[in-house]
Every structure is written in C-alpha cells, then in structure tokens.
Amino acid sequence: MIGGAAVALSGCVATSAEPRLGSDGKPLPQVYVISGAEAAKIPYRLLDAVNALRQAKGAPALNFNAALNAAALTHARDMSVQNRPWHFGSDGSSPLVRVQRVGYTGQLLGELISETYQTELETLSAWMAQPDTREVILDARAREAGFAWFQEPGGKIWWTMLTGG
C-alpha cells in the first residue's frame, strides 16, 4: 500500500456523507469507483499531470504508446491475479519481457506499480514522493508512456505505468 499527499482529488466517488472511522479514530479510505465514463478520462488526466511535472523540470512531454499501454494493462491484471504488487509476472516475466511481447521496439526506461484504493492523481503524488519512482516519471530520456489499471470488484486498484524512449 502506498501513501502520500494528494495532488488532487478528482473523480472520487464518496460512499457516504460522514467518513467512516477506523479503530485508530482516523477516517477509512474512500473507495474510488471507476465508472465507464470516468475510465475514458483517467489516462489523459494522468498524462496531463505527468507532463506538467516534467515540464516544470525541463523534461520533454510524454505521449502514450499503444504497445506500452497494452503491457501496462496486462501487468495490472496480473498483479491482481497474484494479489501482490511487484514487477514480475505470474509467469516470471520481467517488465522488459512484457514490453517485448507486445511489440514495443523502443527502450524500456521504467515501470511504476501500485496497489491502492486511491485515485490516479493520488497514486501519482505517492510516486512523486519517493526518489526512485519520481526519477522514472521525470527521466528526460523518456518520450513515451504506457498506463493502465485493473479494478477489482471490491474496489482495489492495481496501477501500472511504463516509460520508454
């Protein structure tokens, strides 16, 4: 599970007016329900936020690459099947092998993953809060990105972002 300050709270669907409290007295996380209409907006909201961060650091903008998107979706679903956030597929595949399988011909530069109930922008904020994942997002060599998620019926979301050059 990752945490961090939120960049923004967009697209969240509150499940009640009063937040439910955990045994520690703190509010329990709200489930971010991704509707069909919301699903079409999520990739572009994330890409816009990533590119704004990259622009602020002088890095070129990223564009989505269909092969990287396909590899990201495959891994997001596979992490759900494995019920663990990690960079290896259930068949032992690495991120490099997965992007090769979908025909990506560029250089894989990084993979970010997350298991959470948070929005894509909260997840991006958490990635930016850690030096190693922030480096993947801001890598000036990157020109392309792949991004996808898989949401389980209970609301848990498995996010994957890939960068390539």
CSV table of N, CA and C in Angstrom, one decimal:
chain,number,residue,atom,x,y,z
A,1,MET,N,0.9,-1.2,0.0
A,1,MET,CA,0.0,0.0,0.0
A,1,MET,C,0.9,1.2,0.0
A,2,ILE,N,0.5,2.2,-0.8
A,2,ILE,CA,1.3,3.4,-0.8
A,2,ILE,C,0.5,4.6,-0.2
A,3,GLY,N,1.2,5.6,0.2
A,3,GLY,CA,0.6,6.7,0.8
A,3,GLY,C,1.2,8.0,0.3
A,4,GLY,N,0.7,9.1,0.7
A,4,GLY,CA,1.3,10.4,0.3
A,4,GLY,C,0.3,11.4,0.1
A,5,ALA,N,0.8,12.6,0.1
A,5,ALA,CA,-0.2,13.8,-0.1
A,5,ALA,C,-0.8,13.7,-1.5
A,6,ALA,N,-2.0,14.1,-1.6
A,6,ALA,CA,-2.7,14.1,-2.8
A,6,ALA,C,-2.4,15.3,-3.7
A,7,VAL,N,-2.2,15.1,-5.0
A,7,VAL,CA,-2.0,16.2,-5.9
A,7,VAL,C,-3.4,16.8,-6.1
A,8,ALA,N,-4.4,16.0,-6.2
A,8,ALA,CA,-5.8,16.5,-6.4
A,8,ALA,C,-6.7,15.4,-6.1
A,9,LEU,N,-7.9,15.7,-5.8
A,9,LEU,CA,-9.0,14.7,-5.6
A,9,LEU,C,-10.0,14.9,-6.7
A,10,SER,N,-9.7,14.2,-7.8
A,10,SER,CA,-10.7,14.4,-8.9
A,10,SER,C,-11.2,13.0,-9.3
A,11,GLY,N,-12.5,13.0,-9.5
A,11,GLY,CA,-13.2,11.8,-9.9
A,11,GLY,C,-13.5,10.8,-8.8
A,12,CYS,N,-13.3,11.2,-7.6
A,12,CYS,CA,-13.6,10.3,-6.4
A,12,CYS,C,-15.1,10.3,-6.2
A,13,VAL,N,-15.6,9.1,-5.9
A,13,VAL,CA,-17.0,9.0,-5.6
A,13,VAL,C,-17.1,8.6,-4.1
A,14,ALA,N,-17.6,9.5,-3.3
A,14,ALA,CA,-17.8,9.3,-1.9
A,14,ALA,C,-18.9,8.3,-1.7
A,15,THR,N,-18.7,7.4,-0.7
A,15,THR,CA,-19.7,6.4,-0.5
A,15,THR,C,-20.7,6.8,0.7
A,16,SER,N,-20.3,7.9,1.4
A,16,SER,CA,-21.2,8.4,2.5
A,16,SER,C,-20.9,9.8,2.8
A,17,ALA,N,-21.8,10.5,3.4
A,17,ALA,CA,-21.6,11.9,3.7
A,17,ALA,C,-20.6,12.0,4.9
A,18,GLU,N,-20.7,11.2,5.9
A,18,GLU,CA,-19.8,11.1,7.0
A,18,GLU,C,-18.7,10.1,6.8
A,19,PRO,N,-17.4,10.5,6.9
A,19,PRO,CA,-16.4,9.4,6.8
A,19,PRO,C,-16.5,8.4,7.9
A,20,ARG,N,-16.3,7.1,7.5
A,20,ARG,CA,-16.2,6.0,8.5
A,20,ARG,C,-14.8,6.1,9.1
A,21,LEU,N,-14.8,5.8,10.4
A,21,LEU,CA,-13.5,5.9,11.1
A,21,LEU,C,-13.0,4.5,11.5
A,22,GLY,N,-11.7,4.3,11.4
A,22,GLY,CA,-11.1,3.1,11.8
A,22,GLY,C,-10.9,3.0,13.3
A,23,SER,N,-10.3,1.9,13.7
A,23,SER,CA,-10.1,1.7,15.2
A,23,SER,C,-9.1,2.7,15.8
A,24,ASP,N,-8.3,3.4,14.9
A,24,ASP,CA,-7.4,4.4,15.3
A,24,ASP,C,-8.0,5.8,15.4
A,25,GLY,N,-9.3,5.9,15.0
A,25,GLY,CA,-10.0,7.1,15.0
A,25,GLY,C,-9.8,8.0,13.7
A,26,LYS,N,-9.0,7.5,12.8
A,26,LYS,CA,-8.8,8.2,11.6
A,26,LYS,C,-9.8,7.7,10.5
A,27,PRO,N,-10.1,8.6,9.6
A,27,PRO,CA,-11.0,8.2,8.5
A,27,PRO,C,-10.5,7.0,7.7
A,28,LEU,N,-11.4,6.1,7.4
A,28,LEU,CA,-11.0,5.0,6.5
A,28,LEU,C,-11.0,5.5,5.1
A,29,PRO,N,-10.1,4.9,4.2
A,29,PRO,CA,-10.1,5.4,2.8
A,29,PRO,C,-11.4,5.2,2.1
A,30,GLN,N,-11.7,6.2,1.2
A,30,GLN,CA,-12.9,6.1,0.4
A,30,GLN,C,-12.5,5.2,-0.8
A,31,VAL,N,-13.4,4.4,-1.2
A,31,VAL,CA,-13.2,3.6,-2.4
A,31,VAL,C,-13.4,4.5,-3.7
A,32,TYR,N,-12.5,4.5,-4.5
A,32,TYR,CA,-12.5,5.3,-5.8
A,32,TYR,C,-13.2,4.3,-6.8
A,33,VAL,N,-14.4,4.6,-7.1
A,33,VAL,CA,-15.1,3.7,-8.1
A,33,VAL,C,-14.9,4.3,-9.5
A,34,ILE,N,-14.4,3.5,-10.3
A,34,ILE,CA,-14.1,4.0,-11.7
A,34,ILE,C,-15.3,3.5,-12.6
A,35,SER,N,-16.1,4.5,-13.0
A,35,SER,CA,-17.2,4.3,-13.9
A,35,SER,C,-16.7,4.2,-15.3
A,36,GLY,N,-17.6,3.8,-16.2
A,36,GLY,CA,-17.2,3.7,-17.6
A,36,GLY,C,-16.8,5.1,-18.2
A,37,ALA,N,-17.6,6.1,-17.8
A,37,ALA,CA,-17.4,7.5,-18.3
A,37,ALA,C,-16.0,8.0,-17.7
A,38,GLU,N,-15.8,7.7,-16.5
A,38,GLU,CA,-14.6,8.1,-15.8
A,38,GLU,C,-13.3,7.4,-16.4
A,39,ALA,N,-13.5,6.2,-16.8
A,39,ALA,CA,-12.4,5.4,-17.3
A,39,ALA,C,-11.7,6.1,-18.5
A,40,ALA,N,-12.5,6.7,-19.3
A,40,ALA,CA,-12.0,7.3,-20.5
A,40,ALA,C,-11.2,8.6,-20.2
A,41,LYS,N,-11.4,9.2,-19.1
A,41,LYS,CA,-10.7,10.4,-18.7
A,41,LYS,C,-9.4,10.2,-18.0
A,42,ILE,N,-9.4,9.1,-17.2
A,42,ILE,CA,-8.3,8.8,-16.3
A,42,ILE,C,-6.9,8.9,-17.0
A,43,PRO,N,-6.7,8.2,-18.1
A,43,PRO,CA,-5.4,8.2,-18.7
A,43,PRO,C,-4.9,9.6,-19.1
A,44,TYR,N,-5.8,10.4,-19.6
A,44,TYR,CA,-5.4,11.8,-20.1
A,44,TYR,C,-5.2,12.7,-18.9
A,45,ARG,N,-6.0,12.5,-17.8
A,45,ARG,CA,-5.8,13.3,-16.6
A,45,ARG,C,-4.4,13.0,-16.0
A,46,LEU,N,-4.0,11.7,-16.0
A,46,LEU,CA,-2.7,11.3,-15.5
A,46,LEU,C,-1.6,11.9,-16.4
A,47,LEU,N,-1.7,11.7,-17.7
A,47,LEU,CA,-0.7,12.1,-18.7
A,47,LEU,C,-0.5,13.7,-18.6
A,48,ASP,N,-1.6,14.4,-18.5
A,48,ASP,CA,-1.5,15.9,-18.3
A,48,ASP,C,-0.7,16.2,-17.1
A,49,ALA,N,-1.0,15.5,-16.0
A,49,ALA,CA,-0.3,15.8,-14.7
A,49,ALA,C,1.1,15.4,-14.8
A,50,VAL,N,1.4,14.3,-15.4
A,50,VAL,CA,2.8,13.9,-15.5
A,50,VAL,C,3.6,14.9,-16.4
A,51,ASN,N,3.0,15.3,-17.5
A,51,ASN,CA,3.6,16.2,-18.4
A,51,ASN,C,3.8,17.6,-17.8
A,52,ALA,N,2.9,18.0,-16.9
A,52,ALA,CA,3.1,19.3,-16.2
A,52,ALA,C,4.3,19.2,-15.2
A,53,LEU,N,4.4,18.0,-14.6
A,53,LEU,CA,5.6,17.8,-13.7
A,53,LEU,C,6.9,17.8,-14.5
A,54,ARG,N,6.8,17.1,-15.6
A,54,ARG,CA,8.0,17.0,-16.5
A,54,ARG,C,8.4,18.4,-17.0
A,55,GLN,N,7.4,19.2,-17.4
A,55,GLN,CA,7.7,20.5,-18.0
A,55,GLN,C,8.4,21.4,-16.9
A,56,ALA,N,7.9,21.3,-15.7
A,56,ALA,CA,8.5,22.1,-14.6
A,56,ALA,C,9.9,21.7,-14.4
A,57,LYS,N,10.4,20.5,-14.7
A,57,LYS,CA,11.7,20.1,-14.6
A,57,LYS,C,12.5,20.1,-15.9
A,58,GLY,N,11.9,20.7,-16.9
A,58,GLY,CA,12.6,20.8,-18.2
A,58,GLY,C,12.7,19.5,-19.0
A,59,ALA,N,11.9,18.5,-18.7
A,59,ALA,CA,11.9,17.3,-19.5
A,59,ALA,C,10.8,17.3,-20.5
A,60,PRO,N,11.0,16.7,-21.7
A,60,PRO,CA,10.0,16.7,-22.7
A,60,PRO,C,8.7,16.0,-22.3
A,61,ALA,N,7.7,16.3,-23.0
A,61,ALA,CA,6.4,15.7,-22.7
A,61,ALA,C,6.4,14.3,-23.2
A,62,LEU,N,5.6,13.4,-22.6
A,62,LEU,CA,5.4,12.0,-22.9
A,62,LEU,C,4.1,11.9,-23.8
A,63,ASN,N,4.1,11.0,-24.7
A,63,ASN,CA,2.9,10.6,-25.5
A,63,ASN,C,2.6,9.1,-25.2
A,64,PHE,N,1.4,8.8,-25.2
A,64,PHE,CA,1.0,7.4,-25.0
A,64,PHE,C,1.5,6.5,-26.2
A,65,ASN,N,1.9,5.3,-25.9
A,65,ASN,CA,2.3,4.3,-26.9
A,65,ASN,C,1.4,3.1,-26.7
A,66,ALA,N,0.7,2.7,-27.7
A,66,ALA,CA,-0.3,1.6,-27.6
A,66,ALA,C,0.3,0.3,-27.1
A,67,ALA,N,1.6,0.0,-27.5
A,67,ALA,CA,2.2,-1.2,-27.0
A,67,ALA,C,2.5,-1.1,-25.5
A,68,LEU,N,3.0,0.1,-25.1
A,68,LEU,CA,3.2,0.2,-23.6
A,68,LEU,C,1.9,0.2,-22.8
A,69,ASN,N,0.9,0.8,-23.4
A,69,ASN,CA,-0.4,0.7,-22.7
A,69,ASN,C,-0.9,-0.7,-22.6
A,70,ALA,N,-0.7,-1.5,-23.6
A,70,ALA,CA,-1.1,-3.0,-23.6
A,70,ALA,C,-0.3,-3.7,-22.5
A,71,ALA,N,1.0,-3.5,-22.5
A,71,ALA,CA,1.9,-4.1,-21.5
A,71,ALA,C,1.5,-3.7,-20.1
A,72,ALA,N,1.1,-2.4,-19.9
A,72,ALA,CA,0.7,-1.9,-18.5
A,72,ALA,C,-0.6,-2.6,-18.1
A,73,LEU,N,-1.5,-2.7,-19.0
A,73,LEU,CA,-2.8,-3.4,-18.7
A,73,LEU,C,-2.6,-4.8,-18.3
A,74,THR,N,-1.8,-5.5,-19.1
A,74,THR,CA,-1.5,-7.0,-18.8
A,74,THR,C,-0.9,-7.1,-17.4
A,75,HIS,N,0.0,-6.2,-17.1
A,75,HIS,CA,0.6,-6.4,-15.7
A,75,HIS,C,-0.3,-6.0,-14.6
A,76,ALA,N,-1.1,-4.9,-14.8
A,76,ALA,CA,-2.1,-4.5,-13.8
A,76,ALA,C,-3.0,-5.7,-13.5
A,77,ARG,N,-3.6,-6.4,-14.5
A,77,ARG,CA,-4.4,-7.5,-14.3
A,77,ARG,C,-3.7,-8.7,-13.6
A,78,ASP,N,-2.5,-8.9,-14.0
A,78,ASP,CA,-1.7,-10.0,-13.5
A,78,ASP,C,-1.4,-9.8,-12.0
A,79,MET,N,-1.1,-8.5,-11.6
A,79,MET,CA,-0.8,-8.3,-10.2
A,79,MET,C,-2.0,-8.6,-9.4
A,80,SER,N,-3.2,-8.3,-9.9
A,80,SER,CA,-4.5,-8.6,-9.2
A,80,SER,C,-4.6,-10.1,-9.0
A,81,VAL,N,-4.3,-10.9,-10.1
A,81,VAL,CA,-4.4,-12.3,-10.0
A,81,VAL,C,-3.4,-12.9,-9.0
A,82,GLN,N,-2.2,-12.3,-8.9
A,82,GLN,CA,-1.2,-12.7,-7.9
A,82,GLN,C,-1.5,-12.2,-6.5
A,83,ASN,N,-2.3,-11.1,-6.5
A,83,ASN,CA,-2.6,-10.4,-5.2
A,83,ASN,C,-1.3,-9.9,-4.5
A,84,ARG,N,-0.5,-9.3,-5.3
A,84,ARG,CA,0.7,-8.7,-4.8
A,84,ARG,C,1.3,-7.7,-5.8
A,85,PRO,N,1.7,-6.5,-5.3
A,85,PRO,CA,2.3,-5.5,-6.2
A,85,PRO,C,3.8,-5.8,-6.4
A,86,TRP,N,4.2,-6.3,-7.5
A,86,TRP,CA,5.6,-6.5,-7.8
A,86,TRP,C,5.8,-6.5,-9.3
A,87,HIS,N,7.1,-6.4,-9.6
A,87,HIS,CA,7.4,-6.1,-11.0
A,87,HIS,C,7.5,-7.4,-11.9
A,88,PHE,N,7.3,-8.6,-11.3
A,88,PHE,CA,7.4,-9.8,-12.1
A,88,PHE,C,6.0,-10.4,-12.4
A,89,GLY,N,5.8,-10.9,-13.6
A,89,GLY,CA,4.5,-11.5,-13.9
A,89,GLY,C,4.4,-12.9,-13.3
A,90,SER,N,3.2,-13.4,-13.3
A,90,SER,CA,2.9,-14.7,-12.7
A,90,SER,C,3.7,-15.8,-13.4
A,91,ASP,N,4.1,-15.5,-14.7
A,91,ASP,CA,4.9,-16.5,-15.4
A,91,ASP,C,6.4,-16.2,-15.3
A,92,GLY,N,6.8,-15.3,-14.3
A,92,GLY,CA,8.2,-14.9,-14.1
A,92,GLY,C,8.7,-13.8,-15.0
A,93,SER,N,7.8,-13.3,-15.9
A,93,SER,CA,8.3,-12.3,-16.8
A,93,SER,C,8.7,-11.0,-16.2
A,94,SER,N,9.7,-10.3,-16.7
A,94,SER,CA,10.1,-9.0,-16.3
A,94,SER,C,9.4,-7.9,-17.1
A,95,PRO,N,9.5,-6.7,-16.6
A,95,PRO,CA,8.9,-5.6,-17.5
A,95,PRO,C,9.5,-5.6,-18.9
A,96,LEU,N,10.8,-5.9,-19.0
A,96,LEU,CA,11.4,-5.9,-20.4
A,96,LEU,C,10.8,-7.0,-21.3
A,97,VAL,N,10.6,-8.1,-20.7
A,97,VAL,CA,10.0,-9.2,-21.5
A,97,VAL,C,8.5,-8.9,-21.9
A,98,ARG,N,7.8,-8.3,-20.9
A,98,ARG,CA,6.4,-7.9,-21.2
A,98,ARG,C,6.3,-6.9,-22.4
A,99,VAL,N,7.2,-5.9,-22.4
A,99,VAL,CA,7.1,-4.9,-23.5
A,99,VAL,C,7.5,-5.5,-24.8
A,100,GLN,N,8.4,-6.4,-24.7
A,100,GLN,CA,8.9,-7.1,-26.0
A,100,GLN,C,7.7,-7.9,-26.5
A,101,ARG,N,7.0,-8.6,-25.6
A,101,ARG,CA,5.8,-9.4,-26.1
A,101,ARG,C,4.8,-8.7,-26.8
A,102,VAL,N,4.6,-7.4,-26.5
A,102,VAL,CA,3.6,-6.6,-27.1
A,102,VAL,C,4.1,-5.8,-28.3
A,103,GLY,N,5.4,-6.1,-28.7
A,103,GLY,CA,6.0,-5.5,-29.8
A,103,GLY,C,6.6,-4.1,-29.7
A,104,TYR,N,6.8,-3.7,-28.4
A,104,TYR,CA,7.5,-2.4,-28.2
A,104,TYR,C,8.9,-2.4,-28.7
A,105,THR,N,9.3,-1.5,-29.6
A,105,THR,CA,10.6,-1.5,-30.2
A,105,THR,C,11.5,-0.5,-29.6
A,106,GLY,N,11.0,0.4,-28.7
A,106,GLY,CA,11.8,1.4,-28.0
A,106,GLY,C,12.5,0.8,-26.8
A,107,GLN,N,13.2,1.7,-26.1
A,107,GLN,CA,14.0,1.2,-24.9
A,107,GLN,C,13.1,1.4,-23.7
A,108,LEU,N,12.8,0.4,-23.0
A,108,LEU,CA,12.1,0.5,-21.7
A,108,LEU,C,13.0,1.2,-20.7
A,109,LEU,N,12.4,2.2,-20.1
A,109,LEU,CA,13.2,3.0,-19.1
A,109,LEU,C,12.7,2.8,-17.7
A,110,GLY,N,11.4,2.5,-17.5
A,110,GLY,CA,11.0,2.3,-16.1
A,110,GLY,C,9.5,1.8,-16.0
A,111,GLU,N,9.2,1.2,-14.9
A,111,GLU,CA,7.9,0.7,-14.6
A,111,GLU,C,7.5,1.1,-13.2
A,112,LEU,N,6.4,1.7,-13.0
A,112,LEU,CA,5.8,2.0,-11.7
A,112,LEU,C,4.6,1.2,-11.5
A,113,ILE,N,4.4,0.8,-10.2
A,113,ILE,CA,3.2,-0.1,-9.9
A,113,ILE,C,2.7,0.4,-8.6
A,114,SER,N,1.4,0.1,-8.4
A,114,SER,CA,0.8,0.4,-7.1
A,114,SER,C,-0.5,-0.5,-6.9
A,115,GLU,N,-0.7,-0.7,-5.6
A,115,GLU,CA,-1.9,-1.5,-5.2
A,115,GLU,C,-2.5,-0.5,-4.2
A,116,THR,N,-3.7,0.0,-4.5
A,116,THR,CA,-4.3,1.0,-3.7
A,116,THR,C,-5.8,1.1,-3.9
A,117,TYR,N,-6.5,2.0,-3.1
A,117,TYR,CA,-7.9,2.3,-3.4
A,117,TYR,C,-7.9,3.8,-3.8
A,118,GLN,N,-6.8,4.4,-4.1
A,118,GLN,CA,-6.7,5.8,-4.4
A,118,GLN,C,-6.8,6.1,-5.8
A,119,THR,N,-7.1,7.4,-6.1
A,119,THR,CA,-7.2,7.9,-7.5
A,119,THR,C,-5.9,7.8,-8.2
A,120,GLU,N,-5.9,8.0,-9.5
A,120,GLU,CA,-4.7,8.0,-10.3
A,120,GLU,C,-3.8,9.2,-9.9
A,121,LEU,N,-4.4,10.3,-9.5
A,121,LEU,CA,-3.6,11.5,-9.1
A,121,LEU,C,-3.0,11.4,-7.7
A,122,GLU,N,-3.7,10.7,-6.9
A,122,GLU,CA,-3.2,10.4,-5.5
A,122,GLU,C,-2.0,9.4,-5.7
A,123,THR,N,-2.2,8.5,-6.6
A,123,THR,CA,-1.1,7.5,-6.8
A,123,THR,C,0.1,8.2,-7.4
A,124,LEU,N,-0.1,9.1,-8.4
A,124,LEU,CA,1.0,9.9,-9.0
A,124,LEU,C,1.7,10.7,-7.9
A,125,SER,N,0.9,11.3,-7.0
A,125,SER,CA,1.5,12.0,-5.9
A,125,SER,C,2.4,11.1,-5.0
A,126,ALA,N,1.9,9.9,-4.7
A,126,ALA,CA,2.7,9.0,-3.9
A,126,ALA,C,4.0,8.6,-4.7
A,127,TRP,N,3.9,8.4,-6.0
A,127,TRP,CA,5.1,8.0,-6.8
A,127,TRP,C,6.1,9.2,-6.7
A,128,MET,N,5.6,10.4,-6.8
A,128,MET,CA,6.4,11.6,-6.8
A,128,MET,C,7.1,11.8,-5.5
A,129,ALA,N,6.5,11.3,-4.4
A,129,ALA,CA,7.1,11.5,-3.0
A,129,ALA,C,8.3,10.6,-2.8
A,130,GLN,N,8.5,9.6,-3.6
A,130,GLN,CA,9.7,8.7,-3.4
A,130,GLN,C,10.7,9.0,-4.5
A,131,PRO,N,12.0,9.2,-4.1
A,131,PRO,CA,13.0,9.5,-5.1
A,131,PRO,C,13.1,8.5,-6.3
A,132,ASP,N,13.1,7.2,-6.0
A,132,ASP,CA,13.3,6.3,-7.1
A,132,ASP,C,12.1,6.3,-8.1
A,133,THR,N,10.9,6.4,-7.7
A,133,THR,CA,9.8,6.4,-8.6
A,133,THR,C,9.6,7.8,-9.2
A,134,ARG,N,10.0,8.9,-8.5
A,134,ARG,CA,10.0,10.2,-9.1
A,134,ARG,C,11.0,10.3,-10.3
A,135,GLU,N,12.1,9.6,-10.1
A,135,GLU,CA,13.1,9.6,-11.2
A,135,GLU,C,12.6,9.0,-12.4
A,136,VAL,N,11.8,7.9,-12.3
A,136,VAL,CA,11.2,7.3,-13.5
A,136,VAL,C,10.2,8.3,-14.2
A,137,ILE,N,9.4,9.0,-13.5
A,137,ILE,CA,8.5,10.0,-14.0
A,137,ILE,C,9.2,11.1,-14.7
A,138,LEU,N,10.3,11.6,-14.1
A,138,LEU,CA,11.0,12.8,-14.6
A,138,LEU,C,12.1,12.5,-15.5
A,139,ASP,N,12.4,11.3,-15.8
A,139,ASP,CA,13.5,10.9,-16.7
A,139,ASP,C,13.5,11.6,-18.0
A,140,ALA,N,14.4,12.5,-18.3
A,140,ALA,CA,14.4,13.3,-19.5
A,140,ALA,C,14.6,12.5,-20.8
A,141,ARG,N,15.1,11.2,-20.6
A,141,ARG,CA,15.2,10.4,-21.8
A,141,ARG,C,13.9,9.8,-22.3
A,142,ALA,N,12.9,9.8,-21.4
A,142,ALA,CA,11.6,9.2,-21.8
A,142,ALA,C,10.8,10.1,-22.8
A,143,ARG,N,10.2,9.4,-23.7
A,143,ARG,CA,9.4,10.1,-24.7
A,143,ARG,C,8.0,9.5,-24.8
A,144,GLU,N,7.9,8.3,-24.3
A,144,GLU,CA,6.6,7.5,-24.4
A,144,GLU,C,6.2,7.0,-23.1
A,145,ALA,N,4.9,6.7,-22.9
A,145,ALA,CA,4.4,6.2,-21.7
A,145,ALA,C,3.3,5.2,-22.0
A,146,GLY,N,3.1,4.2,-21.1
A,146,GLY,CA,2.0,3.3,-21.1
A,146,GLY,C,1.4,3.4,-19.7
A,147,PHE,N,0.1,3.4,-19.6
A,147,PHE,CA,-0.6,3.5,-18.4
A,147,PHE,C,-1.9,2.7,-18.4
A,148,ALA,N,-2.1,1.9,-17.3
A,148,ALA,CA,-3.4,1.2,-17.2
A,148,ALA,C,-3.6,0.8,-15.8
A,149,TRP,N,-4.8,0.3,-15.6
A,149,TRP,CA,-5.2,-0.2,-14.2
A,149,TRP,C,-6.1,-1.3,-14.4
A,150,PHE,N,-6.3,-2.0,-13.3
A,150,PHE,CA,-7.3,-3.0,-13.1
A,150,PHE,C,-8.0,-2.8,-11.8
A,151,GLN,N,-9.3,-2.7,-11.8
A,151,GLN,CA,-10.0,-2.5,-10.5
A,151,GLN,C,-10.8,-3.8,-10.2
A,152,GLU,N,-10.6,-4.3,-9.0
A,152,GLU,CA,-11.3,-5.5,-8.5
A,152,GLU,C,-12.7,-5.1,-8.1
A,153,PRO,N,-13.6,-6.1,-8.0
A,153,PRO,CA,-15.0,-5.8,-7.6
A,153,PRO,C,-15.1,-5.1,-6.2
A,154,GLY,N,-14.1,-5.4,-5.3
A,154,GLY,CA,-14.1,-4.8,-4.0
A,154,GLY,C,-13.6,-3.3,-4.0
A,155,GLY,N,-13.1,-2.9,-5.2
A,155,GLY,CA,-12.6,-1.5,-5.3
A,155,GLY,C,-11.1,-1.4,-5.3
A,156,LYS,N,-10.3,-2.4,-4.9
A,156,LYS,CA,-8.8,-2.3,-5.0
A,156,LYS,C,-8.4,-2.0,-6.5
A,157,ILE,N,-7.5,-1.1,-6.6
A,157,ILE,CA,-7.0,-0.8,-8.0
A,157,ILE,C,-5.5,-1.1,-8.1
A,158,TRP,N,-5.1,-1.7,-9.2
A,158,TRP,CA,-3.8,-2.1,-9.5
A,158,TRP,C,-3.3,-1.2,-10.6
A,159,TRP,N,-2.4,-0.2,-10.4
A,159,TRP,CA,-2.0,0.7,-11.3
A,159,TRP,C,-0.6,0.3,-11.9
A,160,THR,N,-0.4,0.5,-13.2
A,160,THR,CA,0.9,0.3,-13.8
A,160,THR,C,1.2,1.4,-14.8
A,161,MET,N,2.4,2.0,-14.7
A,161,MET,CA,2.9,3.0,-15.7
A,161,MET,C,4.2,2.6,-16.1
A,162,LEU,N,4.4,2.6,-17.5
A,162,LEU,CA,5.7,2.3,-18.1
A,162,LEU,C,6.2,3.5,-18.8
A,163,THR,N,7.5,3.7,-18.9
A,163,THR,CA,8.1,4.8,-19.7
A,163,THR,C,9.1,4.2,-20.6
A,164,GLY,N,9.2,4.8,-21.8
A,164,GLY,CA,10.2,4.3,-22.8
A,164,GLY,C,10.7,5.5,-23.6
A,165,GLY,N,11.8,5.2,-24.3
A,165,GLY,CA,12.4,6.2,-25.1
A,165,GLY,C,12.9,5.6,-26.4
